[in-house]
């Protein structure tokens, strides 16, 4: 079972990333942001564990991050809204995507043959780069509000984050529509 899962690691990870990026098309916005997205991110971390099946040390780090994220999510469900829990969860996901991106790139780089799995690994790595940019942009917006022009002024933080996810991929693909632009030096440097 472990061998079969490991063989399909990139395909499974890619599917979980696609669910994060595109399931908003099938759910109402508030449900997607408040309920579906946190669960999809947790599923993505669980699937990410498969990528580390042959690396026990990083596997344990990922399990620790998963426990932290699930604990913060469950505690948030049973208690009043607490920004500290959101920051803990956000930080855990940021660390996870740094680790998983490096691991995916390493495994793809070391592949002896290019097959379907490696192609899924390449696409997963690309999507992870976009997620890293997203977490960087959200971190900048959290520490220095209004670092990006074009975000709705009256939007909640999750809505702003949704716009920054869009911005991260538009920037990564070098489309750059210009509807969201960095205004601070830090945001401009991160956008490069």
JSON list of C-alpha atoms in Angstrom, two decimals:
[
{"chain": "A", "resi": 1, "resn": "UNK", "atom": "CA", "xyz": [0.00, 0.00, 0.00]},
{"chain": "A", "resi": 2, "resn": "UNK", "atom": "CA", "xyz": [2.79, 2.44, 0.93]},
{"chain": "A", "resi": 3, "resn": "UNK", "atom": "CA", "xyz": [4.64, 1.70, -2.32]},
{"chain": "A", "resi": 4, "resn": "UNK", "atom": "CA", "xyz": [1.50, 2.32, -4.38]},
{"chain": "A", "resi": 5, "resn": "UNK", "atom": "CA", "xyz": [0.78, 5.56, -2.52]},
{"chain": "A", "resi": 6, "resn": "UNK", "atom": "CA", "xyz": [4.37, 6.71, -2.95]},
{"chain": "A", "resi": 7, "resn": "UNK", "atom": "CA", "xyz": [4.26, 5.93, -6.65]},
{"chain": "A", "resi": 8, "resn": "UNK", "atom": "CA", "xyz": [1.13, 8.12, -6.98]},
{"chain": "A", "resi": 9, "resn": "UNK", "atom": "CA", "xyz": [2.42, 10.85, -4.63]},
{"chain": "A", "resi": 10, "resn": "UNK", "atom": "CA", "xyz": [2.64, 13.62, -7.21]},
{"chain": "A", "resi": 11, "resn": "UNK", "atom": "CA", "xyz": [-0.73, 12.82, -8.78]},
{"chain": "A", "resi": 12, "resn": "UNK", "atom": "CA", "xyz": [-2.45, 12.82, -5.38]},
{"chain": "A", "resi": 13, "resn": "UNK", "atom": "CA", "xyz": [-0.71, 16.02, -4.31]},
{"chain": "A", "resi": 14, "resn": "UNK", "atom": "CA", "xyz": [-1.60, 17.71, -7.60]},
{"chain": "A", "resi": 15, "resn": "UNK", "atom": "CA", "xyz": [-5.27, 16.76, -7.20]},
{"chain": "A", "resi": 16, "resn": "UNK", "atom": "CA", "xyz": [-5.36, 18.17, -3.67]},
{"chain": "A", "resi": 17, "resn": "UNK", "atom": "CA", "xyz": [-3.77, 21.40, -4.93]},
{"chain": "A", "resi": 18, "resn": "UNK", "atom": "CA", "xyz": [-6.36, 21.63, -7.70]},
{"chain": "A", "resi": 19, "resn": "UNK", "atom": "CA", "xyz": [-9.09, 21.25, -5.09]},
{"chain": "A", "resi": 20, "resn": "UNK", "atom": "CA", "xyz": [-7.64, 24.20, -3.15]},
{"chain": "A", "resi": 21, "resn": "UNK", "atom": "CA", "xyz": [-7.39, 26.40, -6.21]},
{"chain": "A", "resi": 22, "resn": "UNK", "atom": "CA", "xyz": [-10.62, 25.59, -8.03]},
{"chain": "A", "resi": 23, "resn": "UNK", "atom": "CA", "xyz": [-13.21, 24.29, -5.58]},
{"chain": "A", "resi": 24, "resn": "UNK", "atom": "CA", "xyz": [-14.32, 27.89, -4.99]},
{"chain": "A", "resi": 25, "resn": "UNK", "atom": "CA", "xyz": [-16.12, 27.56, -8.32]},
{"chain": "A", "resi": 26, "resn": "UNK", "atom": "CA", "xyz": [-18.51, 25.05, -6.74]},
{"chain": "A", "resi": 27, "resn": "UNK", "atom": "CA", "xyz": [-19.20, 26.57, -3.31]},
{"chain": "A", "resi": 28, "resn": "UNK", "atom": "CA", "xyz": [-20.67, 29.86, -2.09]},
{"chain": "A", "resi": 29, "resn": "UNK", "atom": "CA", "xyz": [-17.84, 32.25, -1.21]},
{"chain": "A", "resi": 30, "resn": "UNK", "atom": "CA", "xyz": [-18.46, 32.42, 2.54]},
{"chain": "A", "resi": 31, "resn": "UNK", "atom": "CA", "xyz": [-18.75, 28.63, 2.85]},
{"chain": "A", "resi": 32, "resn": "UNK", "atom": "CA", "xyz": [-15.64, 28.13, 0.74]},
{"chain": "A", "resi": 33, "resn": "UNK", "atom": "CA", "xyz": [-13.51, 30.57, 2.73]},
{"chain": "A", "resi": 34, "resn": "UNK", "atom": "CA", "xyz": [-14.75, 29.63, 6.21]},
{"chain": "A", "resi": 35, "resn": "UNK", "atom": "CA", "xyz": [-15.38, 25.88, 5.89]},
{"chain": "A", "resi": 36, "resn": "UNK", "atom": "CA", "xyz": [-14.11, 24.24, 2.70]},
{"chain": "A", "resi": 37, "resn": "UNK", "atom": "CA", "xyz": [-10.72, 25.92, 2.30]},
{"chain": "A", "resi": 38, "resn": "UNK", "atom": "CA", "xyz": [-9.38, 25.07, 5.79]},
{"chain": "A", "resi": 39, "resn": "UNK", "atom": "CA", "xyz": [-10.40, 21.43, 5.29]},
{"chain": "A", "resi": 40, "resn": "UNK", "atom": "CA", "xyz": [-8.84, 21.33, 1.80]},
{"chain": "A", "resi": 41, "resn": "UNK", "atom": "CA", "xyz": [-5.56, 22.72, 3.15]},
{"chain": "A", "resi": 42, "resn": "UNK", "atom": "CA", "xyz": [-5.55, 20.03, 5.86]},
{"chain": "A", "resi": 43, "resn": "UNK", "atom": "CA", "xyz": [-6.21, 17.36, 3.22]},
{"chain": "A", "resi": 44, "resn": "UNK", "atom": "CA", "xyz": [-3.32, 18.80, 1.22]},
{"chain": "A", "resi": 45, "resn": "UNK", "atom": "CA", "xyz": [-0.97, 18.46, 4.20]},
{"chain": "A", "resi": 46, "resn": "UNK", "atom": "CA", "xyz": [-2.14, 14.86, 4.72]},
{"chain": "A", "resi": 47, "resn": "UNK", "atom": "CA", "xyz": [-1.50, 14.06, 1.06]},
{"chain": "A", "resi": 48, "resn": "UNK", "atom": "CA", "xyz": [1.83, 15.89, 1.35]},
{"chain": "A", "resi": 49, "resn": "UNK", "atom": "CA", "xyz": [2.86, 13.30, 3.94]},
{"chain": "A", "resi": 50, "resn": "UNK", "atom": "CA", "xyz": [2.95, 10.73, 1.13]},
{"chain": "A", "resi": 51, "resn": "UNK", "atom": "CA", "xyz": [5.73, 12.73, -0.56]},
{"chain": "A", "resi": 52, "resn": "UNK", "atom": "CA", "xyz": [7.85, 12.28, 2.58]},
{"chain": "A", "resi": 53, "resn": "UNK", "atom": "CA", "xyz": [7.33, 8.51, 2.96]},
{"chain": "A", "resi": 54, "resn": "UNK", "atom": "CA", "xyz": [11.04, 7.89, 2.35]},
{"chain": "A", "resi": 55, "resn": "UNK", "atom": "CA", "xyz": [12.24, 10.78, 4.55]},
{"chain": "A", "resi": 56, "resn": "UNK", "atom": "CA", "xyz": [11.38, 10.04, 8.17]},
{"chain": "A", "resi": 57, "resn": "UNK", "atom": "CA", "xyz": [12.74, 13.33, 9.57]},
{"chain": "A", "resi": 58, "resn": "UNK", "atom": "CA", "xyz": [10.69, 15.57, 7.30]},
{"chain": "A", "resi": 59, "resn": "UNK", "atom": "CA", "xyz": [7.75, 13.22, 7.67]},
{"chain": "A", "resi": 60, "resn": "UNK", "atom": "CA", "xyz": [7.74, 13.88, 11.41]},
{"chain": "A", "resi": 61, "resn": "UNK", "atom": "CA", "xyz": [8.01, 17.63, 10.85]},
{"chain": "A", "resi": 62, "resn": "UNK", "atom": "CA", "xyz": [4.99, 17.43, 8.55]},
{"chain": "A", "resi": 63, "resn": "UNK", "atom": "CA", "xyz": [3.05, 15.36, 11.10]},
{"chain": "A", "resi": 64, "resn": "UNK", "atom": "CA", "xyz": [3.85, 18.00, 13.72]},
{"chain": "A", "resi": 65, "resn": "UNK", "atom": "CA", "xyz": [2.64, 20.77, 11.43]},
{"chain": "A", "resi": 66, "resn": "UNK", "atom": "CA", "xyz": [-0.50, 18.76, 10.66]},
{"chain": "A", "resi": 67, "resn": "UNK", "atom": "CA", "xyz": [-1.27, 18.31, 14.37]},
{"chain": "A", "resi": 68, "resn": "UNK", "atom": "CA", "xyz": [-0.72, 22.04, 14.92]},
{"chain": "A", "resi": 69, "resn": "UNK", "atom": "CA", "xyz": [-3.00, 22.99, 12.03]},
{"chain": "A", "resi": 70, "resn": "UNK", "atom": "CA", "xyz": [-5.77, 20.53, 12.93]},
{"chain": "A", "resi": 71, "resn": "UNK", "atom": "CA", "xyz": [-5.58, 21.55, 16.59]},
{"chain": "A", "resi": 72, "resn": "UNK", "atom": "CA", "xyz": [-5.85, 25.25, 15.72]},
{"chain": "A", "resi": 73, "resn": "UNK", "atom": "CA", "xyz": [-8.75, 24.55, 13.35]},
{"chain": "A", "resi": 74, "resn": "UNK", "atom": "CA", "xyz": [-10.67, 22.42, 15.87]},
{"chain": "A", "resi": 75, "resn": "UNK", "atom": "CA", "xyz": [-10.03, 24.90, 18.68]},
{"chain": "A", "resi": 76, "resn": "UNK", "atom": "CA", "xyz": [-11.29, 27.70, 16.41]},
{"chain": "A", "resi": 77, "resn": "UNK", "atom": "CA", "xyz": [-14.48, 25.73, 15.71]},
{"chain": "A", "resi": 78, "resn": "UNK", "atom": "CA", "xyz": [-15.29, 25.19, 19.39]},
{"chain": "A", "resi": 79, "resn": "UNK", "atom": "CA", "xyz": [-14.22, 28.59, 20.75]},
{"chain": "A", "resi": 80, "resn": "UNK", "atom": "CA", "xyz": [-14.63, 32.25, 19.90]},
{"chain": "A", "resi": 81, "resn": "UNK", "atom": "CA", "xyz": [-12.69, 33.62, 16.94]},
{"chain": "A", "resi": 82, "resn": "UNK", "atom": "CA", "xyz": [-9.06, 34.06, 17.93]},
{"chain": "A", "resi": 83, "resn": "UNK", "atom": "CA", "xyz": [-6.56, 35.77, 15.64]},
{"chain": "A", "resi": 84, "resn": "UNK", "atom": "CA", "xyz": [-3.66, 34.02, 17.37]},
{"chain": "A", "resi": 85, "resn": "UNK", "atom": "CA", "xyz": [-4.95, 30.65, 16.19]},
{"chain": "A", "resi": 86, "resn": "UNK", "atom": "CA", "xyz": [-5.27, 31.97, 12.65]},
{"chain": "A", "resi": 87, "resn": "UNK", "atom": "CA", "xyz": [-1.65, 33.19, 12.77]},
{"chain": "A", "resi": 88, "resn": "UNK", "atom": "CA", "xyz": [-0.46, 29.81, 14.11]},
{"chain": "A", "resi": 89, "resn": "UNK", "atom": "CA", "xyz": [-2.33, 27.97, 11.37]},
{"chain": "A", "resi": 90, "resn": "UNK", "atom": "CA", "xyz": [-1.08, 30.41, 8.72]},
{"chain": "A", "resi": 91, "resn": "UNK", "atom": "CA", "xyz": [2.53, 30.05, 9.91]},
{"chain": "A", "resi": 92, "resn": "UNK", "atom": "CA", "xyz": [2.29, 26.25, 9.95]},
{"chain": "A", "resi": 93, "resn": "UNK", "atom": "CA", "xyz": [0.99, 26.21, 6.38]},
{"chain": "A", "resi": 94, "resn": "UNK", "atom": "CA", "xyz": [3.71, 28.62, 5.27]},
{"chain": "A", "resi": 95, "resn": "UNK", "atom": "CA", "xyz": [6.42, 26.37, 6.76]},
{"chain": "A", "resi": 96, "resn": "UNK", "atom": "CA", "xyz": [4.76, 23.30, 5.24]},
{"chain": "A", "resi": 97, "resn": "UNK", "atom": "CA", "xyz": [4.74, 24.81, 1.74]},
{"chain": "A", "resi": 98, "resn": "UNK", "atom": "CA", "xyz": [8.38, 25.84, 2.05]},
{"chain": "A", "resi": 99, "resn": "UNK", "atom": "CA", "xyz": [9.34, 22.28, 3.01]},
{"chain": "A", "resi": 100, "resn": "UNK", "atom": "CA", "xyz": [7.06, 20.55, 0.47]},
{"chain": "A", "resi": 101, "resn": "UNK", "atom": "CA", "xyz": [8.14, 22.82, -2.40]},
{"chain": "A", "resi": 102, "resn": "UNK", "atom": "CA", "xyz": [11.80, 22.07, -1.75]},
{"chain": "A", "resi": 103, "resn": "UNK", "atom": "CA", "xyz": [11.07, 18.34, -1.49]},
{"chain": "A", "resi": 104, "resn": "UNK", "atom": "CA", "xyz": [9.00, 18.23, -4.69]},
{"chain": "A", "resi": 105, "resn": "UNK", "atom": "CA", "xyz": [11.70, 20.12, -6.60]},
{"chain": "A", "resi": 106, "resn": "UNK", "atom": "CA", "xyz": [14.37, 17.78, -5.18]},
{"chain": "A", "resi": 107, "resn": "UNK", "atom": "CA", "xyz": [12.47, 14.63, -6.12]},
{"chain": "A", "resi": 108, "resn": "UNK", "atom": "CA", "xyz": [11.67, 15.90, -9.62]},
{"chain": "A", "resi": 109, "resn": "UNK", "atom": "CA", "xyz": [15.29, 16.98, -10.11]},
{"chain": "A", "resi": 110, "resn": "UNK", "atom": "CA", "xyz": [16.59, 13.54, -9.11]},
{"chain": "A", "resi": 111, "resn": "UNK", "atom": "CA", "xyz": [14.14, 11.63, -11.34]},
{"chain": "A", "resi": 112, "resn": "UNK", "atom": "CA", "xyz": [15.96, 9.30, -13.73]},
{"chain": "A", "resi": 113, "resn": "UNK", "atom": "CA", "xyz": [13.19, 9.27, -16.34]},
{"chain": "A", "resi": 114, "resn": "UNK", "atom": "CA", "xyz": [10.50, 11.74, -17.24]},
{"chain": "A", "resi": 115, "resn": "UNK", "atom": "CA", "xyz": [7.14, 10.04, -16.95]},
{"chain": "A", "resi": 116, "resn": "UNK", "atom": "CA", "xyz": [3.60, 11.02, -16.04]},
{"chain": "A", "resi": 117, "resn": "UNK", "atom": "CA", "xyz": [4.44, 11.18, -12.35]},
{"chain": "A", "resi": 118, "resn": "UNK", "atom": "CA", "xyz": [7.34, 13.59, -12.91]},
{"chain": "A", "resi": 119, "resn": "UNK", "atom": "CA", "xyz": [5.11, 15.85, -15.02]},
{"chain": "A", "resi": 120, "resn": "UNK", "atom": "CA", "xyz": [2.58, 15.93, -12.15]},
{"chain": "A", "resi": 121, "resn": "UNK", "atom": "CA", "xyz": [5.50, 16.70, -9.83]},
{"chain": "A", "resi": 122, "resn": "UNK", "atom": "CA", "xyz": [6.55, 19.62, -12.03]},
{"chain": "A", "resi": 123, "resn": "UNK", "atom": "CA", "xyz": [3.03, 21.02, -12.08]},
{"chain": "A", "resi": 124, "resn": "UNK", "atom": "CA", "xyz": [2.73, 20.54, -8.31]},
{"chain": "A", "resi": 125, "resn": "UNK", "atom": "CA", "xyz": [6.02, 22.35, -7.78]},
{"chain": "A", "resi": 126, "resn": "UNK", "atom": "CA", "xyz": [4.82, 25.25, -9.91]},
{"chain": "A", "resi": 127, "resn": "UNK", "atom": "CA", "xyz": [1.57, 25.50, -7.98]},
{"chain": "A", "resi": 128, "resn": "UNK", "atom": "CA", "xyz": [3.52, 25.35, -4.71]},
{"chain": "A", "resi": 129, "resn": "UNK", "atom": "CA", "xyz": [5.64, 28.29, -5.89]},
{"chain": "A", "resi": 130, "resn": "UNK", "atom": "CA", "xyz": [2.41, 30.24, -6.36]},
{"chain": "A", "resi": 131, "resn": "UNK", "atom": "CA", "xyz": [1.29, 29.27, -2.86]},
{"chain": "A", "resi": 132, "resn": "UNK", "atom": "CA", "xyz": [4.64, 30.40, -1.44]},
{"chain": "A", "resi": 133, "resn": "UNK", "atom": "CA", "xyz": [4.16, 33.75, -3.16]},
{"chain": "A", "resi": 134, "resn": "UNK", "atom": "CA", "xyz": [0.62, 33.89, -1.75]},
{"chain": "A", "resi": 135, "resn": "UNK", "atom": "CA", "xyz": [1.86, 33.28, 1.80]},
{"chain": "A", "resi": 136, "resn": "UNK", "atom": "CA", "xyz": [4.58, 35.90, 1.33]},
{"chain": "A", "resi": 137, "resn": "UNK", "atom": "CA", "xyz": [2.06, 38.46, 0.05]},
{"chain": "A", "resi": 138, "resn": "UNK", "atom": "CA", "xyz": [-0.38, 37.74, 2.87]},
{"chain": "A", "resi": 139, "resn": "UNK", "atom": "CA", "xyz": [2.46, 38.07, 5.40]},
{"chain": "A", "resi": 140, "resn": "UNK", "atom": "CA", "xyz": [3.35, 41.45, 3.93]},
{"chain": "A", "resi": 141, "resn": "UNK", "atom": "CA", "xyz": [-0.28, 42.59, 4.00]},
{"chain": "A", "resi": 142, "resn": "UNK", "atom": "CA", "xyz": [-0.64, 41.42, 7.62]},
{"chain": "A", "resi": 143, "resn": "UNK", "atom": "CA", "xyz": [2.47, 43.25, 8.83]},
{"chain": "A", "resi": 144, "resn": "UNK", "atom": "CA", "xyz": [2.05, 46.32, 6.62]},
{"chain": "A", "resi": 145, "resn": "UNK", "atom": "CA", "xyz": [-1.62, 46.88, 5.71]},
{"chain": "A", "resi": 146, "resn": "UNK", "atom": "CA", "xyz": [-2.43, 48.46, 2.34]},
{"chain": "A", "resi": 147, "resn": "UNK", "atom": "CA", "xyz": [0.79, 47.19, 0.77]},
{"chain": "A", "resi": 148, "resn": "UNK", "atom": "CA", "xyz": [-1.24, 46.26, -2.30]},
{"chain": "A", "resi": 149, "resn": "UNK", "atom": "CA", "xyz": [-3.40, 48.70, -4.22]},
{"chain": "A", "resi": 150, "resn": "UNK", "atom": "CA", "xyz": [-6.53, 47.19, -5.72]},
{"chain": "A", "resi": 151, "resn": "UNK", "atom": "CA", "xyz": [-7.61, 45.06, -2.77]},
{"chain": "A", "resi": 152, "resn": "UNK", "atom": "CA", "xyz": [-11.16, 45.90, -1.69]},
{"chain": "A", "resi": 153, "resn": "UNK", "atom": "CA", "xyz": [-10.93, 48.38, 1.19]},
{"chain": "A", "resi": 154, "resn": "UNK", "atom": "CA", "xyz": [-14.02, 47.07, 2.98]},
{"chain": "A", "resi": 155, "resn": "UNK", "atom": "CA", "xyz": [-13.12, 43.40, 2.50]},
{"chain": "A", "resi": 156, "resn": "UNK", "atom": "CA", "xyz": [-12.56, 40.99, 5.36]},
{"chain": "A", "resi": 157, "resn": "UNK", "atom": "CA", "xyz": [-9.11, 39.52, 5.76]},
{"chain": "A", "resi": 158, "resn": "UNK", "atom": "CA", "xyz": [-10.07, 36.17, 4.15]},
{"chain": "A", "resi": 159, "resn": "UNK", "atom": "CA", "xyz": [-11.47, 38.08, 1.16]},
{"chain": "A", "resi": 160, "resn": "UNK", "atom": "CA", "xyz": [-8.22, 40.05, 0.84]},
{"chain": "A", "resi": 161, "resn": "UNK", "atom": "CA", "xyz": [-6.30, 36.78, 1.07]},
{"chain": "A", "resi": 162, "resn": "UNK", "atom": "CA", "xyz": [-8.41, 35.40, -1.77]},
{"chain": "A", "resi": 163, "resn": "UNK", "atom": "CA", "xyz": [-7.45, 38.40, -3.91]},
{"chain": "A", "resi": 164, "resn": "UNK", "atom": "CA", "xyz": [-3.79, 37.91, -3.00]},
{"chain": "A", "resi": 165, "resn": "UNK", "atom": "CA", "xyz": [-4.00, 34.26, -4.08]},
{"chain": "A", "resi": 166, "resn": "UNK", "atom": "CA", "xyz": [-5.25, 35.48, -7.46]},
{"chain": "A", "resi": 167, "resn": "UNK", "atom": "CA", "xyz": [-2.47, 38.11, -7.54]},
{"chain": "A", "resi": 168, "resn": "UNK", "atom": "CA", "xyz": [0.24, 35.55, -6.75]},
{"chain": "A", "resi": 169, "resn": "UNK", "atom": "CA", "xyz": [-0.66, 33.39, -9.75]},
{"chain": "A", "resi": 170, "resn": "UNK", "atom": "CA", "xyz": [-1.22, 36.31, -12.12]},
{"chain": "A", "resi": 171, "resn": "UNK", "atom": "CA", "xyz": [2.25, 37.53, -11.14]},
{"chain": "A", "resi": 172, "resn": "UNK", "atom": "CA", "xyz": [3.85, 34.07, -11.37]},
{"chain": "A", "resi": 173, "resn": "UNK", "atom": "CA", "xyz": [2.41, 33.58, -14.85]},
{"chain": "A", "resi": 174, "resn": "UNK", "atom": "CA", "xyz": [3.63, 37.10, -15.77]},
{"chain": "A", "resi": 175, "resn": "UNK", "atom": "CA", "xyz": [0.17, 38.07, -16.97]},
{"chain": "A", "resi": 176, "resn": "UNK", "atom": "CA", "xyz": [0.01, 41.11, -14.68]},
{"chain": "A", "resi": 177, "resn": "UNK", "atom": "CA", "xyz": [-3.40, 42.61, -15.41]},
{"chain": "A", "resi": 178, "resn": "UNK", "atom": "CA", "xyz": [-2.61, 45.61, -13.20]},
{"chain": "A", "resi": 179, "resn": "UNK", "atom": "CA", "xyz": [-5.78, 45.39, -11.13]},
{"chain": "A", "resi": 180, "resn": "UNK", "atom": "CA", "xyz": [-3.69, 44.70, -8.01]},
{"chain": "A", "resi": 181, "resn": "UNK", "atom": "CA", "xyz": [-0.31, 46.39, -7.66]},
{"chain": "A", "resi": 182, "resn": "UNK", "atom": "CA", "xyz": [2.28, 46.46, -4.88]},
{"chain": "A", "resi": 183, "resn": "UNK", "atom": "CA", "xyz": [2.65, 49.87, -3.23]},
{"chain": "A", "resi": 184, "resn": "UNK", "atom": "CA", "xyz": [5.35, 49.37, -0.59]},
{"chain": "A", "resi": 185, "resn": "UNK", "atom": "CA", "xyz": [8.97, 48.53, -1.23]},
{"chain": "A", "resi": 186, "resn": "UNK", "atom": "CA", "xyz": [8.64, 45.16, 0.48]},
{"chain": "A", "resi": 187, "resn": "UNK", "atom": "CA", "xyz": [5.58, 44.23, -1.58]},
{"chain": "A", "resi": 188, "resn": "UNK", "atom": "CA", "xyz": [7.30, 45.34, -4.77]},
{"chain": "A", "resi": 189, "resn": "UNK", "atom": "CA", "xyz": [10.40, 43.27, -4.03]},
{"chain": "A", "resi": 190, "resn": "UNK", "atom": "CA", "xyz": [8.29, 40.22, -3.16]},
{"chain": "A", "resi": 191, "resn": "UNK", "atom": "CA", "xyz": [6.37, 40.61, -6.42]},
{"chain": "A", "resi": 192, "resn": "UNK", "atom": "CA", "xyz": [9.55, 40.32, -8.44]}
]
